[in-house]
């Protein structure tokens, strides 16, 4: 699901590939489990790096 979304949005795919760490993987798991809006999670990831 998340991979499909990322591949359809180059900006997010770039962020995902650039900032991929264990912490970001946790955030990706959180979005799926909490149904949070994807942009909000990306913003949290960017602010945390």
Short mmCIF file of C-alpha atoms in Angstrom, two decimals, residues 12-28 45-46 49:
data_model
loop_
_atom_site.label_atom_id
_atom_site.label_comp_id
_atom_site.label_asym_id
_atom_site.label_seq_id
_atom_site.Cartn_x
_atom_site.Cartn_y
_atom_site.Cartn_z
CA UNK A 12 7.47 11.43 -1.54
CA UNK A 13 9.52 8.69 -3.17
CA UNK A 14 12.51 11.03 -3.15
CA UNK A 15 11.98 11.85 0.52
CA UNK A 16 11.54 8.17 1.31
CA UNK A 17 14.76 7.15 -0.44
CA UNK A 18 16.72 10.09 0.95
CA UNK A 19 15.66 9.79 4.57
CA UNK A 20 15.24 6.05 4.94
CA UNK A 21 16.43 5.09 8.40
CA UNK A 22 15.05 2.85 11.10
CA UNK A 23 13.21 5.82 12.59
CA UNK A 24 11.52 6.59 9.26
CA UNK A 25 10.50 2.96 8.91
CA UNK A 26 8.77 3.27 12.29
CA UNK A 27 6.88 6.33 11.02
CA UNK A 28 5.86 4.41 7.90
CA UNK A 45 9.71 12.74 9.41
CA UNK A 46 11.16 15.89 7.87
CA UNK A 49 15.67 14.68 10.76
#
